[in-house]
Amino acid sequence: MGEASLIFPAGEYRRRTAALQSEMARHGLDALLLTTPPDVFYVTGFLTRFWESPARPWFIVVPAKGDPVAVIPAIGAELMGRCWIDDIRTWDAPDPHDDGVSLLADTVASITPQRARIGLPMGLETHLRMPVADFARLQARLQPREFADGTAAIHRVREIKSEAEVEKIRAACAIADAAYERVPEFARPGVPLARVFREFQVALLQEGADWVSYVAGGAGPGGYGDVISPADDRPLTPGDILMLDTGAVRDGYFCDFDRNYAIGRAPDDARRAHAALYATTEVALDRLRPGMLACDAHRILTDALRAEGATPGGGRLGHGLGLTLTEWPSFTPKDTTVLREGMVLTLEPGVEIVPGRILVHEENIVLRANGPELLSRRAPSELPEIHE
Amino acid sequence: MGEASLIFPAGEYRRRTAALQSEMARHGLDALLLTTPPDVFYVTGFLTRFWESPARPWFIVVPAKGDPVAVIPAIGAELMGRCWIDDIRTWDAPDPHDDGVSLLADTVASITPQRARIGLPMGLETHLRMPVADFARLQARLQPREFADGTAAIHRVREIKSEAEVEKIRAACAIADAAYERVPEFARPGVPLARVFREFQVALLQEGADWVSYVAGGAGPGGYGDVISPADDRPLTPGDILMLDTGAVRDGYFCDFDRNYAIGRAPDDARRAHAALYATTEVALDRLRPGMLACDAHRILTDALRAEGATPGGGRLGHGLGLTLTEWPSFTPKDTTVLREGMVLTLEPGVEIVPGRILVHEENIVLRANGPELLSRRAPSELPEIHE
């Protein structure tokens, strides 16, 4: 049996499991414990917005050989049963006395030797989605087995997207492309930013997003202050630069890119900043290659910005993308992750126009052997203006 | 200054901080470390969808006395600066060498004695939103200070909603009420469920949701199989029961209730199930009182369902609500949490019509001294039918 599956054919998940098991063997791991929405989705195809409820932990155990085992709340049995894996063990959660710890411990114990090393993602950009006190109980129950860092095992596999995954991300990008095209219809002078955010989300849904996990942006005279704030009720005003950024989701896969618009005539310094960001992205699209490090990408973008006479904005200048809005690596001076063929990445240079006013430009790419292939439709080379 | 604040006046957050500090004193905690979106939002008013990026940890330290301290990625400095707290310490995240651990350890060390007990939510329905390996480093850096369970300290405070919070949840409920009213406009025979989900999200946004964190549901002949699945492309068919459930968000606060619709003429067993659920909810609305336990609520609902001749569906029959789609307590036989005046709760009885076909009914209430006050508009007593 086991051929029922969601989102992708079962073969996709079997290949992922085999790749994980190969990495686990390289790292001397006898099992891998996964607890977060993207990791569970990656291995099983279990896709639900029910993760929004923090009430219950969910566990997937990838053994050294054989199919993964799901140890999950009973409420998820029906949906997990439509995925490709057959071994699904459930408990009635939330249980204040034993919220899956015994069932998980018994499961892990039954498929690993006594001296096993259990991999757990515990490094940068990870967290453990279960109560800390329950994890301590699990560790005690599983002794003399030990938990070891499984971050590399899951990251080295997940970061290389299959062509089927690339097509999902391309589809999410196309939805955002179409929604950005419609922004001039509703982002008019006098319209409050909060309404612009709502209309933009409506446009994303109408263009085919299953849901909209992320919309942020900003609007201010000649630039904006930050890129993570929710909207306020200030109306758009001629001279503003409006930025919208989205992570729209289709079949569980994200896009993540932004677009900028001038309300009325674009101020000269904003036009120059936009041109510098466009030119900088062109340089990265031309030069990025597999084998470079994440910090090399940061340097290419920073050097290009400086060559354009722009002041680089702070923070990372790009990152991974796929099952979450952002994935590793990060284009910072410190990240030495190797960029590999098949990685889906954002190019996200930012400039500071004056202190407190920034402009950020973002594209999504898949890294091919001969360089980046765009997944988002290229932003216009000149800052677009929205006139009444 | 510290009087700037988001969502609520600064006084609201000061009262919350004082209440937390009182609970911390009761539990012998010298500080409380918070890492999750709702906990950070609760103390500071810091509201952003940027949590969707798992790249960076965020920390709030509540000292035994005085204002909370934010230890956060630099990208959040601008937005946190618009909140009421003044002490904001930042680092350039993500940093593969030290992702805020030193800064956090120094901060905690500077405001607690050497033998301090640092509270951390580590019990049921909690998790720690930072890498496990970094938490181990933090523990080592802070010795001889110890981490202790801070779950009760945050839960006993957060579970009692202020009137300002109740009004926010009421507003979120009103948005969903208005959107449910419009479901017959787009949930017509022949329309694929996936399109119904999209149109429902559009309606929620148009009715005033800032964003829609949760939509789930189901549709099937005479009932549905589960309540957490995403939509498929099967068209609605006469004889189907359609259920939609949503956690729409306004100003950071959630509603969480569902509604059922018959496509065409309602099958008799579904009509009887709906009537039993309606009557059961009436019983709970009549009998629930502060001082009861969560398991008492479960018993009231189960007994009422049985009195109606219905088979109770599995799982919990209600839960807390507010800053997330679901909060503790859970209406299960095992949860002995005391129900208190000011708690916002869901009443969520479910019945199994036949094995594999269920019907779930949900309302949102605030518990007053004399019983529940509805926050959602009461569902119709008879299962509504949608005709072509």
Short mmCIF file of N, CA and C in Angstrom, two decimals, chain B residues 140-283:
data_model
loop_
_atom_site.label_atom_id
_atom_site.label_comp_id
_atom_site.label_asym_id
_atom_site.label_seq_id
_atom_site.Cartn_x
_atom_site.Cartn_y
_atom_site.Cartn_z
N ALA B 140 24.51 27.00 30.40
CA ALA B 140 25.90 26.92 30.88
C ALA B 140 26.42 28.30 31.24
N ARG B 141 26.13 29.29 30.39
CA ARG B 141 26.62 30.65 30.63
C ARG B 141 26.03 31.26 31.90
N LEU B 142 24.82 30.85 32.24
CA LEU B 142 24.13 31.51 33.35
C LEU B 142 24.32 30.80 34.69
N GLN B 143 24.99 29.67 34.70
CA GLN B 143 25.21 28.97 35.98
C GLN B 143 25.89 29.89 36.98
N PRO B 144 25.57 29.78 38.27
CA PRO B 144 24.72 28.78 38.92
C PRO B 144 23.22 29.09 38.86
N ARG B 145 22.84 30.09 38.08
CA ARG B 145 21.40 30.32 37.94
C ARG B 145 20.75 29.07 37.33
N GLU B 146 19.50 28.85 37.67
CA GLU B 146 18.79 27.70 37.13
C GLU B 146 17.51 28.10 36.43
N PHE B 147 17.14 27.33 35.42
CA PHE B 147 15.85 27.53 34.79
C PHE B 147 14.79 26.70 35.51
N ALA B 148 13.63 27.30 35.69
CA ALA B 148 12.53 26.63 36.39
C ALA B 148 11.26 26.81 35.56
N ASP B 149 10.26 26.00 35.83
CA ASP B 149 9.04 26.03 35.03
C ASP B 149 8.25 27.33 35.26
N GLY B 150 8.15 28.14 34.24
CA GLY B 150 7.40 29.39 34.33
C GLY B 150 6.04 29.31 33.64
N THR B 151 5.60 28.10 33.31
CA THR B 151 4.33 27.96 32.58
C THR B 151 3.17 28.57 33.34
N ALA B 152 3.05 28.22 34.62
CA ALA B 152 1.91 28.72 35.39
C ALA B 152 1.94 30.25 35.49
N ALA B 153 3.14 30.81 35.65
CA ALA B 153 3.24 32.27 35.80
C ALA B 153 2.65 32.98 34.59
N ILE B 154 2.97 32.51 33.40
CA ILE B 154 2.45 33.20 32.21
C ILE B 154 1.00 32.79 31.93
N HIS B 155 0.66 31.52 32.18
CA HIS B 155 -0.70 31.06 31.86
C HIS B 155 -1.75 31.70 32.76
N ARG B 156 -1.47 31.78 34.07
CA ARG B 156 -2.48 32.33 34.98
C ARG B 156 -2.74 33.80 34.70
N VAL B 157 -1.75 34.49 34.12
CA VAL B 157 -1.97 35.90 33.78
C VAL B 157 -2.64 36.03 32.42
N ARG B 158 -2.07 35.38 31.41
CA ARG B 158 -2.59 35.54 30.05
C ARG B 158 -4.02 35.03 29.90
N GLU B 159 -4.39 34.02 30.71
CA GLU B 159 -5.72 33.41 30.50
C GLU B 159 -6.87 34.32 30.92
N ILE B 160 -6.59 35.31 31.76
CA ILE B 160 -7.64 36.28 32.13
C ILE B 160 -7.53 37.48 31.20
N LYS B 161 -8.53 37.66 30.36
CA LYS B 161 -8.49 38.74 29.39
C LYS B 161 -9.02 40.03 30.02
N SER B 162 -8.33 41.13 29.78
CA SER B 162 -8.84 42.44 30.19
C SER B 162 -10.04 42.78 29.29
N GLU B 163 -10.81 43.78 29.71
CA GLU B 163 -11.95 44.19 28.86
C GLU B 163 -11.45 44.68 27.50
N ALA B 164 -10.29 45.31 27.48
CA ALA B 164 -9.73 45.77 26.20
C ALA B 164 -9.45 44.57 25.29
N GLU B 165 -8.97 43.48 25.86
CA GLU B 165 -8.73 42.28 25.06
C GLU B 165 -10.03 41.64 24.60
N VAL B 166 -11.01 41.59 25.51
CA VAL B 166 -12.31 41.00 25.14
C VAL B 166 -12.89 41.75 23.94
N GLU B 167 -12.73 43.08 23.93
CA GLU B 167 -13.27 43.85 22.80
C GLU B 167 -12.55 43.52 21.51
N LYS B 168 -11.25 43.26 21.59
CA LYS B 168 -10.50 42.87 20.38
C LYS B 168 -11.01 41.53 19.85
N ILE B 169 -11.22 40.57 20.76
CA ILE B 169 -11.69 39.25 20.32
C ILE B 169 -13.12 39.35 19.78
N ARG B 170 -13.93 40.20 20.45
CA ARG B 170 -15.30 40.41 19.96
C ARG B 170 -15.26 40.97 18.52
N ALA B 171 -14.33 41.88 18.28
CA ALA B 171 -14.21 42.46 16.93
C ALA B 171 -13.81 41.39 15.91
N ALA B 172 -12.89 40.52 16.30
CA ALA B 172 -12.49 39.43 15.39
C ALA B 172 -13.68 38.51 15.12
N CYS B 173 -14.46 38.23 16.15
CA CYS B 173 -15.66 37.39 15.97
C CYS B 173 -16.66 38.05 15.04
N ALA B 174 -16.83 39.36 15.17
CA ALA B 174 -17.80 40.07 14.33
C ALA B 174 -17.40 40.00 12.87
N ILE B 175 -16.10 40.04 12.61
CA ILE B 175 -15.60 39.91 11.24
C ILE B 175 -15.97 38.54 10.68
N ALA B 176 -15.76 37.51 11.48
CA ALA B 176 -16.10 36.16 11.01
C ALA B 176 -17.61 36.01 10.85
N ASP B 177 -18.39 36.56 11.80
CA ASP B 177 -19.86 36.53 11.66
C ASP B 177 -20.29 37.07 10.30
N ALA B 178 -19.73 38.22 9.94
CA ALA B 178 -20.12 38.87 8.68
C ALA B 178 -19.69 38.03 7.48
N ALA B 179 -18.52 37.40 7.59
CA ALA B 179 -18.04 36.57 6.47
C ALA B 179 -18.88 35.30 6.34
N TYR B 180 -19.25 34.69 7.48
CA TYR B 180 -20.10 33.49 7.42
C TYR B 180 -21.45 33.82 6.78
N GLU B 181 -21.94 35.00 7.05
CA GLU B 181 -23.20 35.44 6.46
C GLU B 181 -23.15 35.39 4.94
N ARG B 182 -21.95 35.59 4.40
CA ARG B 182 -21.80 35.68 2.94
C ARG B 182 -21.49 34.34 2.28
N VAL B 183 -21.31 33.30 3.07
CA VAL B 183 -20.93 31.99 2.49
C VAL B 183 -21.91 31.52 1.42
N PRO B 184 -23.25 31.67 1.62
CA PRO B 184 -24.17 31.21 0.57
C PRO B 184 -23.97 31.91 -0.78
N GLU B 185 -23.28 33.06 -0.77
CA GLU B 185 -23.02 33.76 -2.04
C GLU B 185 -22.04 32.98 -2.93
N PHE B 186 -21.11 32.24 -2.29
CA PHE B 186 -20.08 31.60 -3.12
C PHE B 186 -19.99 30.08 -2.94
N ALA B 187 -20.62 29.54 -1.89
CA ALA B 187 -20.54 28.08 -1.68
C ALA B 187 -21.72 27.39 -2.32
N ARG B 188 -21.72 27.35 -3.63
CA ARG B 188 -22.84 26.82 -4.38
C ARG B 188 -22.49 25.45 -4.95
N PRO B 189 -23.51 24.64 -5.24
CA PRO B 189 -23.21 23.34 -5.84
C PRO B 189 -22.34 23.51 -7.08
N GLY B 190 -21.33 22.65 -7.22
CA GLY B 190 -20.44 22.71 -8.38
C GLY B 190 -19.16 23.49 -8.15
N VAL B 191 -19.14 24.29 -7.09
CA VAL B 191 -17.94 25.10 -6.81
C VAL B 191 -16.93 24.23 -6.05
N PRO B 192 -15.68 24.16 -6.53
CA PRO B 192 -14.69 23.34 -5.81
C PRO B 192 -14.42 23.90 -4.41
N LEU B 193 -14.16 22.98 -3.46
CA LEU B 193 -13.93 23.40 -2.08
C LEU B 193 -12.76 24.39 -1.98
N ALA B 194 -11.72 24.17 -2.80
CA ALA B 194 -10.57 25.08 -2.75
C ALA B 194 -10.98 26.51 -3.07
N ARG B 195 -11.95 26.66 -4.01
CA ARG B 195 -12.40 28.02 -4.34
C ARG B 195 -13.23 28.59 -3.19
N VAL B 196 -14.02 27.74 -2.54
CA VAL B 196 -14.80 28.20 -1.38
C VAL B 196 -13.85 28.72 -0.29
N PHE B 197 -12.76 28.00 -0.05
CA PHE B 197 -11.79 28.44 0.97
C PHE B 197 -11.19 29.81 0.60
N ARG B 198 -10.86 29.98 -0.69
CA ARG B 198 -10.29 31.27 -1.11
C ARG B 198 -11.31 32.39 -0.96
N GLU B 199 -12.53 32.13 -1.41
CA GLU B 199 -13.56 33.18 -1.35
C GLU B 199 -13.88 33.53 0.10
N PHE B 200 -13.83 32.54 0.96
CA PHE B 200 -14.10 32.80 2.38
C PHE B 200 -12.99 33.68 2.98
N GLN B 201 -11.78 33.42 2.60
CA GLN B 201 -10.68 34.26 3.09
C GLN B 201 -10.81 35.69 2.56
N VAL B 202 -11.21 35.81 1.29
CA VAL B 202 -11.43 37.14 0.73
C VAL B 202 -12.52 37.86 1.52
N ALA B 203 -13.61 37.16 1.83
CA ALA B 203 -14.71 37.76 2.59
C ALA B 203 -14.22 38.22 3.97
N LEU B 204 -13.42 37.42 4.62
CA LEU B 204 -12.89 37.78 5.95
C LEU B 204 -12.05 39.06 5.86
N LEU B 205 -11.21 39.15 4.83
CA LEU B 205 -10.39 40.36 4.65
C LEU B 205 -11.28 41.57 4.37
N GLN B 206 -12.26 41.37 3.49
CA GLN B 206 -13.15 42.49 3.14
C GLN B 206 -13.98 42.94 4.34
N GLU B 207 -14.25 42.02 5.26
CA GLU B 207 -15.02 42.39 6.45
C GLU B 207 -14.14 42.96 7.55
N GLY B 208 -12.83 43.04 7.32
CA GLY B 208 -11.98 43.76 8.27
C GLY B 208 -10.87 42.98 8.93
N ALA B 209 -10.69 41.70 8.57
CA ALA B 209 -9.55 40.96 9.13
C ALA B 209 -8.25 41.60 8.66
N ASP B 210 -7.28 41.72 9.57
CA ASP B 210 -5.96 42.19 9.14
C ASP B 210 -5.28 41.09 8.34
N TRP B 211 -5.44 39.87 8.80
CA TRP B 211 -4.98 38.70 8.05
C TRP B 211 -5.76 37.48 8.54
N VAL B 212 -5.64 36.39 7.80
CA VAL B 212 -6.40 35.19 8.09
C VAL B 212 -5.41 34.07 8.38
N SER B 213 -5.18 33.82 9.65
CA SER B 213 -4.17 32.84 10.04
C SER B 213 -4.66 31.41 9.91
N TYR B 214 -5.96 31.25 9.91
CA TYR B 214 -6.47 29.87 9.90
C TYR B 214 -7.79 29.79 9.17
N VAL B 215 -7.83 28.93 8.16
CA VAL B 215 -9.09 28.48 7.59
C VAL B 215 -8.95 26.98 7.38
N ALA B 216 -9.90 26.24 7.87
CA ALA B 216 -9.95 24.81 7.60
C ALA B 216 -11.42 24.48 7.40
N GLY B 217 -11.68 23.22 7.20
CA GLY B 217 -13.06 22.82 7.01
C GLY B 217 -13.13 21.51 6.27
N GLY B 218 -14.29 21.25 5.76
CA GLY B 218 -14.45 20.01 5.03
C GLY B 218 -15.82 20.00 4.38
N ALA B 219 -16.00 19.10 3.46
CA ALA B 219 -17.30 18.92 2.82
C ALA B 219 -17.39 17.48 2.37
N GLY B 220 -18.52 16.87 2.65
CA GLY B 220 -18.72 15.49 2.21
C GLY B 220 -20.17 15.13 2.35
N PRO B 221 -20.55 14.03 1.72
CA PRO B 221 -21.96 13.63 1.76
C PRO B 221 -22.41 13.35 3.19
N GLY B 222 -23.27 14.20 3.73
CA GLY B 222 -23.86 13.99 5.04
C GLY B 222 -22.94 14.27 6.21
N GLY B 223 -21.75 14.78 5.97
CA GLY B 223 -20.78 15.07 7.03
C GLY B 223 -19.39 15.09 6.45
N TYR B 224 -18.40 15.38 7.30
CA TYR B 224 -17.03 15.46 6.80
C TYR B 224 -16.16 14.53 7.64
N GLY B 225 -14.94 14.27 7.14
CA GLY B 225 -14.10 13.27 7.77
C GLY B 225 -13.23 13.81 8.89
N ASP B 226 -12.75 15.03 8.71
CA ASP B 226 -11.92 15.63 9.76
C ASP B 226 -12.02 17.14 9.67
N VAL B 227 -11.43 17.83 10.62
CA VAL B 227 -11.63 19.29 10.69
C VAL B 227 -10.34 20.08 10.47
N ILE B 228 -9.25 19.41 10.08
CA ILE B 228 -7.98 20.14 9.96
C ILE B 228 -7.40 20.10 8.55
N SER B 229 -8.09 19.49 7.62
CA SER B 229 -7.53 19.33 6.27
C SER B 229 -7.60 20.62 5.46
N PRO B 230 -6.62 20.79 4.57
CA PRO B 230 -6.78 21.87 3.59
C PRO B 230 -7.79 21.44 2.54
N ALA B 231 -8.16 22.37 1.69
CA ALA B 231 -9.21 22.09 0.71
C ALA B 231 -8.67 21.28 -0.46
N ASP B 232 -9.53 20.47 -1.04
CA ASP B 232 -9.20 19.83 -2.32
C ASP B 232 -10.09 20.46 -3.40
N ASP B 233 -9.98 19.92 -4.61
CA ASP B 233 -10.69 20.53 -5.74
C ASP B 233 -12.04 19.88 -6.04
N ARG B 234 -12.49 19.00 -5.16
CA ARG B 234 -13.79 18.36 -5.36
C ARG B 234 -14.90 19.42 -5.31
N PRO B 235 -15.79 19.42 -6.29
CA PRO B 235 -16.87 20.42 -6.27
C PRO B 235 -17.93 20.06 -5.22
N LEU B 236 -18.52 21.08 -4.62
CA LEU B 236 -19.63 20.87 -3.69
C LEU B 236 -20.78 20.19 -4.44
N THR B 237 -21.42 19.28 -3.75
CA THR B 237 -22.43 18.43 -4.38
C THR B 237 -23.68 18.42 -3.49
N PRO B 238 -24.87 18.47 -4.08
CA PRO B 238 -26.07 18.40 -3.24
C PRO B 238 -26.01 17.17 -2.32
N GLY B 239 -26.36 17.40 -1.06
CA GLY B 239 -26.25 16.34 -0.06
C GLY B 239 -25.02 16.49 0.82
N ASP B 240 -24.07 17.33 0.35
CA ASP B 240 -22.88 17.59 1.16
C ASP B 240 -23.22 18.43 2.39
N ILE B 241 -22.47 18.17 3.46
CA ILE B 241 -22.40 19.14 4.54
C ILE B 241 -21.05 19.85 4.42
N LEU B 242 -21.11 21.16 4.36
CA LEU B 242 -19.90 21.99 4.29
C LEU B 242 -19.65 22.60 5.66
N MET B 243 -18.42 22.49 6.14
CA MET B 243 -18.03 23.19 7.37
C MET B 243 -16.87 24.10 7.06
N LEU B 244 -16.94 25.33 7.55
CA LEU B 244 -15.81 26.25 7.48
C LEU B 244 -15.47 26.69 8.89
N ASP B 245 -14.18 26.78 9.17
CA ASP B 245 -13.69 27.14 10.50
C ASP B 245 -12.60 28.18 10.29
N THR B 246 -12.57 29.21 11.11
CA THR B 246 -11.55 30.23 10.89
C THR B 246 -11.00 30.84 12.16
N GLY B 247 -9.74 31.16 12.10
CA GLY B 247 -9.08 32.04 13.05
C GLY B 247 -8.66 33.28 12.30
N ALA B 248 -9.56 34.26 12.22
CA ALA B 248 -9.24 35.53 11.58
C ALA B 248 -8.66 36.46 12.64
N VAL B 249 -7.73 37.30 12.23
CA VAL B 249 -6.99 38.12 13.18
C VAL B 249 -7.26 39.59 12.96
N ARG B 250 -7.52 40.28 14.06
CA ARG B 250 -7.64 41.74 14.03
C ARG B 250 -6.85 42.28 15.22
N ASP B 251 -5.92 43.18 14.94
CA ASP B 251 -5.07 43.75 16.01
C ASP B 251 -4.39 42.66 16.85
N GLY B 252 -4.05 41.57 16.22
CA GLY B 252 -3.30 40.51 16.90
C GLY B 252 -4.17 39.51 17.66
N TYR B 253 -5.48 39.73 17.70
CA TYR B 253 -6.38 38.82 18.44
C TYR B 253 -7.20 37.97 17.47
N PHE B 254 -7.43 36.72 17.90
CA PHE B 254 -8.10 35.72 17.09
C PHE B 254 -9.56 35.54 17.48
N CYS B 255 -10.36 35.15 16.51
CA CYS B 255 -11.59 34.40 16.79
C CYS B 255 -11.28 32.95 16.47
N ASP B 256 -12.14 32.05 16.86
CA ASP B 256 -12.02 30.65 16.43
C ASP B 256 -13.37 29.97 16.54
N PHE B 257 -14.14 30.04 15.46
CA PHE B 257 -15.38 29.27 15.44
C PHE B 257 -15.73 28.87 14.02
N ASP B 258 -16.60 27.88 13.94
CA ASP B 258 -16.95 27.32 12.63
C ASP B 258 -18.44 27.52 12.37
N ARG B 259 -18.85 27.20 11.16
CA ARG B 259 -20.27 27.14 10.80
C ARG B 259 -20.47 26.02 9.79
N ASN B 260 -21.66 25.42 9.84
CA ASN B 260 -22.03 24.32 8.97
C ASN B 260 -23.14 24.74 8.01
N TYR B 261 -23.11 24.18 6.81
CA TYR B 261 -24.12 24.47 5.80
C TYR B 261 -24.43 23.17 5.06
N ALA B 262 -25.70 22.97 4.78
CA ALA B 262 -26.07 21.86 3.90
C ALA B 262 -26.11 22.37 2.46
N ILE B 263 -25.52 21.62 1.56
CA ILE B 263 -25.61 21.97 0.13
C ILE B 263 -26.86 21.26 -0.40
N GLY B 264 -27.85 22.06 -0.75
CA GLY B 264 -29.14 21.49 -1.11
C GLY B 264 -29.89 21.09 0.16
N ARG B 265 -30.76 20.11 0.04
CA ARG B 265 -31.58 19.70 1.17
C ARG B 265 -30.72 18.96 2.19
N ALA B 266 -30.86 19.33 3.47
CA ALA B 266 -30.04 18.71 4.51
C ALA B 266 -30.52 17.29 4.78
N PRO B 267 -29.61 16.31 4.78
CA PRO B 267 -30.01 14.94 5.16
C PRO B 267 -30.54 14.94 6.60
N ASP B 268 -31.47 14.06 6.88
CA ASP B 268 -32.12 14.05 8.19
C ASP B 268 -31.14 13.83 9.33
N ASP B 269 -30.18 12.89 9.13
CA ASP B 269 -29.28 12.62 10.26
C ASP B 269 -28.37 13.82 10.53
N ALA B 270 -28.02 14.57 9.49
CA ALA B 270 -27.21 15.77 9.71
C ALA B 270 -28.02 16.86 10.41
N ARG B 271 -29.30 16.96 10.05
CA ARG B 271 -30.17 17.95 10.72
C ARG B 271 -30.30 17.61 12.20
N ARG B 272 -30.46 16.30 12.49
CA ARG B 272 -30.58 15.89 13.90
C ARG B 272 -29.27 16.15 14.64
N ALA B 273 -28.14 15.87 13.98
CA ALA B 273 -26.83 16.11 14.62
C ALA B 273 -26.64 17.60 14.92
N HIS B 274 -27.02 18.43 13.96
CA HIS B 274 -26.88 19.87 14.16
C HIS B 274 -27.76 20.34 15.31
N ALA B 275 -28.98 19.82 15.36
CA ALA B 275 -29.90 20.19 16.44
C ALA B 275 -29.35 19.76 17.80
N ALA B 276 -28.74 18.57 17.84
CA ALA B 276 -28.16 18.08 19.10
C ALA B 276 -27.00 18.97 19.53
N LEU B 277 -26.18 19.38 18.57
CA LEU B 277 -25.04 20.25 18.89
C LEU B 277 -25.52 21.62 19.37
N TYR B 278 -26.58 22.12 18.73
CA TYR B 278 -27.13 23.41 19.15
C TYR B 278 -27.66 23.32 20.58
N ALA B 279 -28.42 22.28 20.86
CA ALA B 279 -29.00 22.11 22.20
C ALA B 279 -27.90 21.92 23.24
N THR B 280 -26.87 21.16 22.88
CA THR B 280 -25.76 20.92 23.80
C THR B 280 -25.06 22.24 24.16
N THR B 281 -24.85 23.06 23.15
CA THR B 281 -24.20 24.35 23.39
C THR B 281 -25.07 25.23 24.28
N GLU B 282 -26.40 25.15 24.08
CA GLU B 282 -27.32 25.91 24.95
C GLU B 282 -27.14 25.50 26.41
N VAL B 283 -26.98 24.20 26.63
CA VAL B 283 -26.79 23.72 28.01
C VAL B 283 -25.52 24.32 28.60
#
